[in-house]
Short mmCIF file of C-alpha atoms in Angstrom, two decimals:
data_model
loop_
_atom_site.label_atom_id
_atom_site.label_comp_id
_atom_site.label_asym_id
_atom_site.label_seq_id
_atom_site.Cartn_x
_atom_site.Cartn_y
_atom_site.Cartn_z
CA MET P 117 0.14 -0.10 0.11
CA LYS P 118 1.11 3.35 -0.72
CA ILE P 119 1.94 5.52 2.26
CA GLN P 120 -0.20 8.22 1.12
CA GLU P 121 -2.72 5.78 1.25
CA ILE P 122 -1.85 4.58 4.79
CA GLU P 123 -2.13 8.03 5.97
CA ASN P 124 -5.40 8.66 4.55
CA ILE P 125 -6.76 5.63 6.70
CA GLU P 126 -4.54 7.49 9.64
CA ILE P 127 -6.56 10.57 9.08
CA SER P 128 -10.14 8.82 9.04
CA LEU P 129 -9.21 7.12 12.09
CA LEU P 130 -8.35 9.91 13.92
CA LEU P 131 -11.61 11.92 12.59
CA GLU P 132 -13.58 9.04 14.27
CA ALA P 133 -11.37 8.23 17.51
CA ILE P 134 -12.12 12.57 17.99
CA TYR P 135 -15.89 11.75 17.29
CA GLY P 136 -16.63 8.69 19.47
CA ARG P 137 -14.48 10.14 22.60
CA TYR P 138 -15.30 13.70 22.40
CA GLY P 139 -18.33 14.52 20.14
CA TYR P 140 -16.49 17.35 17.78
CA ASP P 141 -17.64 16.07 14.50
CA PHE P 142 -14.62 16.87 11.93
CA ARG P 143 -15.55 13.84 9.32
CA ASP P 144 -17.45 15.86 6.78
CA TYR P 145 -14.45 18.85 7.12
CA ALA P 146 -12.94 18.98 3.50
CA ARG P 147 -9.88 16.62 4.44
CA ALA P 148 -7.20 18.23 2.72
CA THR P 149 -7.12 20.79 5.62
CA VAL P 150 -7.85 18.65 8.47
CA GLU P 151 -5.21 16.31 7.57
CA ARG P 152 -2.82 19.43 6.90
CA ARG P 153 -3.48 20.62 10.28
CA SER P 154 -3.19 17.44 11.67
CA ARG P 155 -0.09 16.93 10.58
CA LEU P 156 1.64 20.19 11.42
CA PHE P 157 0.51 19.23 14.86
CA ALA P 158 1.81 16.09 15.46
CA LYS P 159 5.11 17.48 13.95
CA ASN P 160 4.78 19.67 16.19
CA THR P 161 4.14 18.40 19.07
CA GLY P 162 6.88 15.40 18.31
CA LEU P 163 5.10 12.57 17.14
CA LYS P 164 6.07 10.93 13.70
CA SER P 165 2.63 9.81 12.29
CA ILE P 166 -0.75 10.95 12.50
CA SER P 167 -1.93 7.24 14.31
CA GLU P 168 0.45 8.21 16.98
CA LEU P 169 -1.95 11.41 17.45
CA ILE P 170 -4.67 8.87 18.73
CA PRO P 171 -4.03 7.36 21.76
CA ARG P 172 -3.17 10.58 23.07
CA ILE P 173 -6.54 12.11 21.91
CA MET P 174 -7.91 9.13 23.60
CA ARG P 175 -6.57 9.43 27.01
CA ASP P 176 -5.54 12.96 27.31
CA GLU P 177 -8.42 15.91 27.26
CA MET P 178 -5.78 18.86 27.32
CA PHE P 179 -4.00 17.09 24.39
CA PHE P 180 -7.14 17.61 22.48
CA GLU P 181 -8.18 20.78 23.96
CA ARG P 182 -5.18 22.11 21.82
CA LEU P 183 -6.00 20.10 18.53
CA VAL P 184 -9.01 21.24 17.73
CA LYS P 185 -7.86 24.93 18.56
CA GLU P 186 -5.88 23.87 15.82
CA PHE P 187 -8.83 23.12 13.82
CA SER P 188 -10.88 25.57 14.51
CA ILE P 189 -10.81 28.73 11.90
CA THR P 190 -9.42 32.00 13.34
CA VAL P 191 -8.50 33.77 10.36
CA THR P 192 -10.36 36.58 9.94
CA GLU P 193 -10.30 40.14 9.81
CA LEU P 194 -12.47 43.48 10.08
CA PHE P 195 -14.33 44.30 7.07
CA ARG P 196 -13.13 41.50 5.05
CA ASP P 197 -14.17 41.36 1.44
CA PRO P 198 -15.44 44.66 1.53
CA SER P 199 -17.17 44.61 -1.36
CA SER P 200 -19.88 42.22 0.29
CA TYR P 201 -20.76 44.89 2.89
CA LYS P 202 -21.25 47.12 0.44
CA GLU P 203 -23.30 45.48 -1.52
CA LEU P 204 -25.19 44.32 2.43
CA LYS P 205 -25.92 48.40 2.69
CA LEU P 206 -27.30 48.96 -0.41
CA LYS P 207 -29.42 45.94 -1.26
CA VAL P 208 -30.12 44.49 2.05
CA PHE P 209 -30.40 47.25 4.96
CA PRO P 210 -32.84 48.90 3.23
CA ILE P 211 -35.35 45.95 2.89
CA LEU P 212 -34.27 45.04 6.85
CA LYS P 213 -35.59 48.48 7.84
CA THR P 214 -39.16 47.80 7.12
CA TYR P 215 -39.25 45.16 9.26
CA PRO P 216 -40.28 46.48 13.32
CA PHE P 217 -37.20 44.29 14.69
CA ILE P 218 -34.58 42.67 13.07
CA LYS P 219 -32.79 39.33 14.13
CA ILE P 220 -29.00 38.31 12.51
CA TRP P 221 -26.52 35.13 13.09
CA HIS P 222 -23.24 35.36 12.17
CA ALA P 223 -22.79 31.56 12.32
CA GLY P 224 -18.78 31.02 12.95
CA CYS P 225 -17.66 34.29 14.11
CA ALA P 226 -14.28 33.07 15.23
CA THR P 227 -12.88 36.26 16.89
CA GLY P 228 -15.79 38.40 16.21
CA GLU P 229 -14.00 40.89 14.00
CA GLU P 230 -17.10 40.64 11.66
CA VAL P 231 -19.56 41.03 14.03
CA TYR P 232 -18.05 44.83 15.13
CA SER P 233 -17.82 45.33 11.16
CA LEU P 234 -21.33 44.56 10.79
CA ALA P 235 -22.51 46.39 14.08
CA ILE P 236 -20.96 48.83 12.76
CA LEU P 237 -22.76 49.45 9.73
CA LEU P 238 -25.56 48.52 11.13
CA LYS P 239 -25.43 51.92 13.22
CA GLN P 240 -24.61 53.96 10.80
CA GLU P 241 -28.22 52.77 8.64
CA GLY P 242 -29.76 53.56 12.26
CA LEU P 243 -31.24 49.88 12.12
CA TYR P 244 -28.62 48.60 15.21
CA ASP P 245 -31.41 49.39 17.72
CA LYS P 246 -33.60 47.16 16.48
CA ALA P 247 -30.90 44.36 15.74
CA THR P 248 -30.01 41.21 17.73
CA ILE P 249 -27.38 39.43 16.96
CA TYR P 250 -26.56 36.20 17.65
CA ALA P 251 -22.58 35.28 17.06
CA THR P 252 -21.65 31.64 17.41
CA ASP P 253 -18.41 29.41 17.36
CA PHE P 254 -17.46 26.50 18.26
CA ASN P 255 -13.96 27.26 19.45
CA ASP P 256 -14.71 29.06 22.96
CA GLU P 257 -11.36 30.44 22.97
CA ALA P 258 -12.17 32.91 20.11
CA LEU P 259 -15.50 33.55 21.50
CA GLU P 260 -13.58 34.84 24.80
CA VAL P 261 -11.63 37.40 22.18
CA ALA P 262 -15.24 38.26 20.24
CA LYS P 263 -16.47 39.45 24.01
CA ASN P 264 -13.83 41.14 24.33
CA GLY P 265 -13.37 42.81 20.95
CA ILE P 266 -9.84 43.82 21.28
CA TYR P 267 -7.31 43.47 18.53
CA SER P 268 -3.76 43.94 17.43
CA ILE P 269 -3.47 47.62 16.03
CA ASP P 270 -1.08 46.32 13.37
CA ASN P 271 -3.72 45.47 10.72
CA MET P 272 -6.37 49.01 11.11
CA LYS P 273 -4.17 50.87 8.08
CA GLN P 274 -5.12 47.82 6.06
CA CYS P 275 -8.69 47.15 7.96
CA THR P 276 -9.41 50.91 7.56
CA ALA P 277 -8.80 50.81 4.15
CA ASN P 278 -11.19 48.06 3.88
CA TYR P 279 -13.69 49.76 5.74
CA LEU P 280 -14.10 53.00 3.09
CA ALA P 281 -14.55 50.01 0.25
CA ALA P 282 -17.39 49.23 2.00
CA GLY P 283 -19.18 52.22 2.11
CA GLY P 284 -18.60 53.24 6.03
CA THR P 285 -19.24 56.54 6.53
CA ASP P 286 -17.37 58.47 9.25
CA ALA P 287 -14.40 57.75 10.79
CA LEU P 288 -13.58 54.44 11.90
CA SER P 289 -11.81 55.41 14.94
CA ASP P 290 -14.70 56.80 16.44
CA TYR P 291 -15.60 52.93 17.10
CA TYR P 292 -12.47 51.82 19.15
CA TYR P 293 -9.42 53.73 21.18
CA ALA P 294 -6.51 53.06 20.61
CA LYS P 295 -3.77 51.43 23.71
CA HIS P 296 -0.67 50.37 23.29
CA GLU P 297 -0.63 47.87 20.62
CA SER P 298 -4.57 47.10 20.78
CA VAL P 299 -7.17 48.64 19.41
CA ILE P 300 -10.45 48.78 21.77
CA PHE P 301 -13.92 48.41 20.50
CA ASP P 302 -16.65 50.53 21.89
CA LYS P 303 -18.43 48.83 24.40
CA ALA P 304 -21.41 50.14 23.00
CA LEU P 305 -21.48 48.01 19.70
CA ARG P 306 -22.10 44.79 21.60
CA LYS P 307 -24.64 45.78 23.47
CA ASN P 308 -26.74 43.68 21.04
CA VAL P 309 -24.81 40.96 20.03
CA MET P 310 -25.67 37.40 22.08
CA PHE P 311 -22.35 35.52 21.77
CA ALA P 312 -22.74 32.13 22.14
CA ASN P 313 -21.02 28.52 21.79
CA HIS P 314 -22.92 26.97 18.63
CA ASN P 315 -21.43 23.89 16.50
CA LEU P 316 -22.83 24.01 13.03
CA THR P 317 -21.93 20.58 12.09
CA THR P 318 -24.13 18.83 15.51
CA ASP P 319 -26.22 21.48 16.70
CA GLY P 320 -29.38 22.96 15.08
CA ILE P 321 -31.82 25.56 14.66
CA PHE P 322 -32.29 28.59 17.48
CA GLY P 323 -34.02 31.41 15.82
CA GLU P 324 -36.19 32.82 13.62
CA MET P 325 -33.45 35.04 11.62
CA HIS P 326 -33.68 38.21 8.74
CA LEU P 327 -30.42 37.34 7.82
CA VAL P 328 -27.46 35.11 8.76
CA MET P 329 -23.75 35.77 7.87
CA CYS P 330 -21.39 32.68 7.43
CA LYS P 331 -18.50 34.06 6.02
CA ASN P 332 -15.33 31.54 4.69
CA VAL P 333 -16.37 28.89 6.96
CA LEU P 334 -18.77 26.23 4.24
CA ILE P 335 -15.17 26.14 1.91
CA TYR P 336 -13.59 23.72 4.80
CA PHE P 337 -16.80 21.41 5.08
CA ASN P 338 -17.21 18.62 1.84
CA LYS P 339 -20.29 18.78 0.37
CA THR P 340 -22.04 16.23 2.28
CA LEU P 341 -21.83 19.29 5.16
CA GLN P 342 -21.85 22.01 3.09
CA ASN P 343 -25.86 20.72 1.95
CA LYS P 344 -26.68 20.10 5.76
CA VAL P 345 -25.63 23.21 6.90
CA LEU P 346 -27.07 25.70 4.21
CA ASN P 347 -30.33 23.33 4.82
CA LEU P 348 -30.14 24.20 8.54
CA PHE P 349 -29.43 28.23 7.37
CA CYS P 350 -32.18 28.06 4.76
CA ASP P 351 -34.34 26.38 7.77
CA SER P 352 -33.36 29.30 10.23
CA LEU P 353 -34.71 31.92 7.62
CA ILE P 354 -37.66 33.79 7.55
CA HIS P 355 -39.59 33.86 3.92
CA SER P 356 -37.29 36.48 1.82
CA GLY P 357 -34.23 36.49 4.53
CA TYR P 358 -31.25 37.03 3.38
CA LEU P 359 -28.20 34.68 3.34
CA CYS P 360 -24.32 36.05 3.08
CA LEU P 361 -21.40 34.09 1.88
CA GLY P 362 -17.51 34.88 1.46
CA SER P 363 -16.70 35.43 -1.65
CA LYS P 364 -15.83 32.00 -3.19
CA GLU P 365 -19.03 30.55 -1.90
CA SER P 366 -21.93 29.63 -3.08
CA ILE P 367 -24.98 27.60 -3.44
CA LEU P 368 -24.86 26.39 -6.80
CA PHE P 369 -25.48 23.11 -7.08
CA THR P 370 -26.55 22.54 -3.76
CA ASP P 371 -29.48 20.86 -2.46
CA VAL P 372 -31.00 24.70 -1.34
CA GLU P 373 -30.14 26.09 -4.98
CA ASN P 374 -33.82 26.45 -5.72
CA LYS P 375 -34.79 28.14 -2.76
CA PHE P 376 -32.75 31.33 -3.32
CA GLU P 377 -32.28 33.59 -5.55
CA ASN P 378 -29.39 35.66 -6.00
CA ILE P 379 -29.27 39.20 -5.65
CA ASP P 380 -25.82 40.47 -5.97
CA LYS P 381 -23.69 40.79 -8.95
CA GLY P 382 -20.35 38.35 -6.85
CA GLU P 383 -23.26 35.99 -6.05
CA ARG P 384 -22.60 35.99 -2.13
CA ILE P 385 -25.84 36.82 -0.71
CA PHE P 386 -29.19 35.36 -1.19
CA ARG P 387 -32.92 35.68 -0.52
CA LYS P 388 -35.00 33.13 0.43
CA ILE P 389 -37.76 32.15 -2.01
CA THR P 390 -39.48 29.28 -0.38
CA GLY P 391 -41.48 28.74 2.31
CA THR P 392 -41.24 30.30 5.99
CA ALA P 393 -38.67 29.40 9.13
CA ASN P 394 -39.16 26.02 10.14
CA VAL P 395 -38.14 26.81 13.64
CA MET E 274 -1.15 6.24 -21.24
CA SER E 275 0.82 8.77 -19.68
CA ASP E 276 2.70 8.38 -16.83
CA TYR E 277 1.48 10.86 -14.75
CA SER E 278 -1.98 12.23 -13.66
CA ALA E 279 -1.85 16.41 -13.22
CA ILE E 280 0.76 19.16 -13.21
CA VAL E 281 1.35 21.70 -10.70
CA MET E 282 3.16 24.93 -10.81
CA GLY E 283 4.41 27.51 -8.75
CA MET E 284 5.51 31.26 -9.89
CA SER E 285 6.16 33.92 -8.01
CA ALA E 286 7.20 37.85 -9.01
CA GLY E 287 8.24 37.48 -13.15
CA GLY E 288 5.75 34.92 -13.24
CA MET E 289 3.24 36.48 -15.84
CA GLU E 290 6.34 36.17 -18.33
CA VAL E 291 6.07 32.09 -17.68
CA LEU E 292 2.40 32.38 -17.59
CA ILE E 293 1.80 34.07 -21.13
CA ASN E 294 5.04 31.73 -22.74
CA ILE E 295 4.71 28.23 -21.69
CA PHE E 296 1.42 27.27 -22.88
CA LEU E 297 1.28 28.78 -26.14
CA ASN E 298 1.39 26.01 -27.96
CA LEU E 299 -0.39 23.59 -26.07
CA ASP E 300 -4.58 23.42 -26.29
CA LYS E 301 -7.51 21.92 -24.87
CA SER E 302 -6.08 18.19 -25.94
CA PHE E 303 -3.33 18.65 -23.15
CA PRO E 304 -3.20 15.36 -21.63
CA LEU E 305 -3.38 16.63 -18.06
CA PRO E 306 -4.50 19.42 -15.65
CA VAL E 307 -2.40 22.01 -14.47
CA ILE E 308 -3.10 23.26 -11.29
CA ILE E 309 -1.11 26.85 -10.73
CA VAL E 310 -0.65 29.43 -7.91
CA GLN E 311 0.66 32.47 -8.76
CA HIS E 312 0.94 34.97 -5.47
CA LEU E 313 -1.50 37.74 -6.29
CA HIS E 314 -1.58 40.89 -3.98
CA PRO E 315 -4.91 40.08 -1.96
CA MET E 316 -6.95 43.06 -3.22
CA HIS E 317 -6.05 42.71 -6.46
CA LYS E 318 -9.10 41.99 -8.39
CA SER E 319 -7.58 38.46 -10.48
CA GLU E 320 -7.59 39.46 -14.00
CA LEU E 321 -5.07 36.60 -14.41
CA PRO E 322 -7.15 34.18 -16.51
CA ASP E 323 -8.72 36.52 -18.62
CA ILE E 324 -5.37 37.64 -19.83
CA LEU E 325 -4.09 34.22 -19.47
CA ARG E 326 -6.47 32.98 -22.53
CA ARG E 327 -5.30 35.32 -24.55
CA TYR E 328 -1.93 33.51 -24.85
CA THR E 329 -2.89 29.82 -24.43
CA ALA E 330 -6.14 27.39 -26.42
CA MET E 331 -6.09 25.24 -23.48
CA GLU E 332 -9.04 26.26 -21.07
CA VAL E 333 -8.40 28.32 -18.52
CA LEU E 334 -10.34 29.00 -15.06
CA GLU E 335 -9.98 30.35 -11.90
CA ALA E 336 -10.16 27.62 -9.40
CA SER E 337 -13.64 27.08 -7.91
CA GLU E 338 -14.67 25.50 -4.76
CA LYS E 339 -15.30 21.50 -5.29
CA CYS E 340 -14.27 21.63 -9.06
CA VAL E 341 -13.01 18.97 -10.26
CA VAL E 342 -10.04 18.82 -12.39
CA GLU E 343 -9.55 17.91 -15.70
CA PRO E 344 -7.40 17.09 -18.33
CA GLY E 345 -6.53 19.90 -20.75
CA LYS E 346 -7.08 23.09 -17.97
CA ILE E 347 -6.01 25.08 -16.31
CA TYR E 348 -6.50 26.36 -12.45
CA LEU E 349 -5.61 29.45 -11.05
CA ALA E 350 -5.80 29.56 -7.64
CA PRO E 351 -7.54 32.90 -6.50
CA ALA E 352 -6.43 35.47 -5.19
CA ASP E 353 -6.33 36.03 -1.01
CA TYR E 354 -6.84 31.69 -0.94
CA HIS E 355 -4.73 28.46 -0.65
CA LEU E 356 -5.83 26.34 -2.96
CA LEU E 357 -5.61 22.07 -2.13
CA VAL E 358 -6.47 19.38 -3.77
CA GLU E 359 -8.31 17.00 -2.31
CA ARG E 360 -7.87 12.98 -2.82
CA ASP E 361 -11.45 13.16 -5.16
CA ALA E 362 -9.46 15.51 -7.08
CA THR E 363 -11.51 18.27 -5.98
CA ILE E 364 -10.47 21.60 -5.57
CA SER E 365 -10.48 23.17 -1.73
CA LEU E 366 -9.75 26.91 -0.97
CA SER E 367 -8.69 27.73 2.19
CA ASN E 368 -8.79 30.96 4.16
CA ASP E 369 -5.98 29.72 6.79
CA GLU E 370 -3.26 31.39 7.76
CA LYS E 371 -0.16 32.75 5.21
CA VAL E 372 1.99 30.39 4.88
CA ASN E 373 5.78 31.83 4.04
CA TYR E 374 3.84 34.88 4.15
CA SER E 375 1.79 34.10 1.30
CA ARG E 376 -1.92 33.02 0.51
CA PRO E 377 -2.29 31.45 -1.58
CA SER E 378 1.16 29.49 -0.73
CA ILE E 379 2.70 27.15 -3.49
CA ASP E 380 3.81 24.81 -0.54
CA LEU E 381 0.14 24.02 0.63
CA LEU E 382 -0.75 23.23 -3.37
CA PHE E 383 2.22 20.93 -3.88
CA GLU E 384 2.06 19.32 -0.45
CA SER E 385 -1.74 18.58 -1.23
CA ALA E 386 -1.15 17.61 -4.36
CA ALA E 387 2.08 14.99 -3.40
CA TYR E 388 -0.63 13.11 -1.07
CA VAL E 389 -3.69 12.89 -3.92
CA TRP E 390 -1.11 11.67 -6.55
CA GLY E 391 2.13 10.54 -5.21
CA ASP E 392 4.48 9.08 -8.18
CA LYS E 393 1.90 10.65 -10.86
CA LEU E 394 2.51 14.32 -10.11
CA ILE E 395 4.36 16.12 -11.78
CA GLY E 396 6.35 19.77 -9.62
CA ILE E 397 7.60 22.34 -11.86
CA LEU E 398 8.36 25.59 -9.81
CA PHE E 399 9.38 28.54 -11.47
CA THR E 400 10.57 32.51 -10.90
CA GLY E 401 9.87 34.07 -7.58
CA ALA E 402 11.74 36.49 -4.83
CA ASN E 403 10.82 34.56 -1.62
CA ASN E 404 10.96 30.83 -0.93
CA ASP E 405 7.83 28.75 -1.39
CA GLY E 406 7.72 26.07 -3.05
CA ALA E 407 10.63 24.79 -1.51
CA GLU E 408 8.64 22.33 1.13
CA GLY E 409 6.30 21.47 -1.32
CA ILE E 410 8.73 20.45 -3.87
CA LYS E 411 10.10 18.19 -0.68
CA ALA E 412 6.71 16.77 0.04
CA ILE E 413 6.40 15.71 -3.87
CA LYS E 414 9.68 14.34 -4.47
CA LYS E 415 9.04 12.29 -0.59
CA TYR E 416 5.37 10.85 -2.48
CA GLY E 417 7.22 9.78 -5.63
CA GLY E 418 6.78 12.57 -7.67
CA LEU E 419 8.85 14.75 -10.62
CA THR E 420 10.38 17.71 -10.08
CA ILE E 421 11.52 20.26 -12.03
CA ALA E 422 12.57 23.43 -11.04
CA GLU E 423 13.62 27.05 -13.04
CA ASN E 424 17.04 27.42 -13.94
CA PRO E 425 18.26 29.82 -10.92
CA ASP E 426 20.62 31.14 -13.32
CA THR E 427 18.59 31.96 -15.88
CA ALA E 428 14.74 33.02 -14.30
CA GLU E 429 13.72 36.69 -13.64
CA TYR E 430 14.24 36.28 -10.15
CA SER E 431 16.59 33.11 -8.58
CA ALA E 432 15.52 32.98 -5.12
CA MET E 433 12.55 30.83 -4.93
CA PRO E 434 13.86 28.26 -7.97
CA GLY E 435 17.26 28.60 -6.06
CA SER E 436 16.04 27.63 -2.73
CA ALA E 437 14.18 24.51 -4.24
CA VAL E 438 17.59 23.49 -5.56
CA ASP E 439 19.54 24.13 -2.91
CA THR E 440 17.15 20.83 -0.90
CA GLY E 441 18.58 18.58 -3.50
CA CYS E 442 14.94 17.54 -4.32
CA VAL E 443 14.65 18.63 -7.65
CA ASP E 444 14.69 15.86 -10.41
CA LEU E 445 15.39 18.39 -13.29
CA ILE E 446 16.76 22.20 -13.89
CA TYR E 447 15.38 23.38 -16.89
CA SER E 448 15.07 26.83 -18.59
CA LYS E 449 11.69 28.61 -18.93
CA GLU E 450 12.11 27.31 -22.93
CA GLU E 451 12.98 23.82 -21.37
CA ILE E 452 9.99 23.19 -19.65
CA LYS E 453 7.84 24.61 -22.65
CA LEU E 454 8.75 22.27 -24.59
CA TYR E 455 8.97 19.91 -21.79
CA LEU E 456 5.61 20.34 -21.69
CA GLU E 457 4.87 20.19 -25.51
CA LYS E 458 6.26 16.83 -25.87
CA LEU E 459 4.00 15.53 -22.71
CA SER E 460 0.99 16.35 -25.51
CA VAL E 461 2.73 14.59 -28.39
CA ASP E 462 3.02 11.74 -26.38
CA LYS E 463 -0.47 11.35 -25.49
CA LEU E 464 -1.82 11.43 -29.40
#
């Protein structure tokens, strides 16, 4: 048997072990990235193969916690993919304004930069006060960072450029203050934000949403899991609710292809055209 | 039947000049898929596929999520996403941290392709001013594939192919013109 075939079996066994022992289900994640992270983790912990991870994972909860951290994606930035925010502001916010209250689910929010991004734009459009934002992730450590809203100052120049490209109207610095090497976001931005642990692979619907944001999460899933999660989003949305995905994600060739219509040129904001929420 | 199933390529500074030359005489009958990481500025809306189409009769695509790679087609990594290959020969994109200060990273493409195609893979590393791709070349070699580097003496930027050569894992060191001829020979061998 070729070495890469053996390694493929090792990865499957590892994911099965994690699921059986801890209930975290990575079996339907896009394999290449999980494999890369497993290899890196094994190497960084001084182990020679992926299968050597398995006994450690089974007996050592702390070790598992470290692996989960490795597996969960926390790469994000303020106003990442600014044109999608601009489209939201131009095409979705005017409709949201017509509702007496709005519920937004930001699924897979990681360290929260994009939650603050959304909150700022909602404020500028006079929508924030009637909004509730549910910001969820399965990584508790990332959620803690999100709750604090303190980020490194290093990338602020790029983020400010993104913010302007996203159609932000006043100075971004109105929403944070800088201290040492950090920027600290205004507490008022999270007044209507509920941060909560939610795992898209295993947890269900928890509310009736007007907008679901989930950017650069689905790319980490295989087709099966993508369909499952897209159905979850579809069932969570009210009739005519909106779904906003990452710039390289699409509902084309998925289960929900016919349940949404595309409303922007970039094909990443979709409007639900069937049924009401199945909550 | 060819001995190979796919070609992966990486290039950085100076790569445009390579891209618009090496595929000039190839068309859709080319027997292998070609998957390419060319470093791009993240804010750049990629016009690379449109440009490359003018210089080849192969089909040129921006690699999209979950697409199946097919012979005769060139797949270019989108800006600001890593491109990885899955075992079912589909494309995965990832938003992971930069590797070698790069996203997309050549190492990630090469490594993932090595796991998928093993000794059926050809990896070619061209001009560039950093050292992305060297680890990838090592992985391709380790899994039995064929590794080619552009000759650092004639490459526009020598650092990237040079650091691959320094790993001792490069099978063939070719000039850009020789790589072009090699690809054309692969094409003819299949007929």
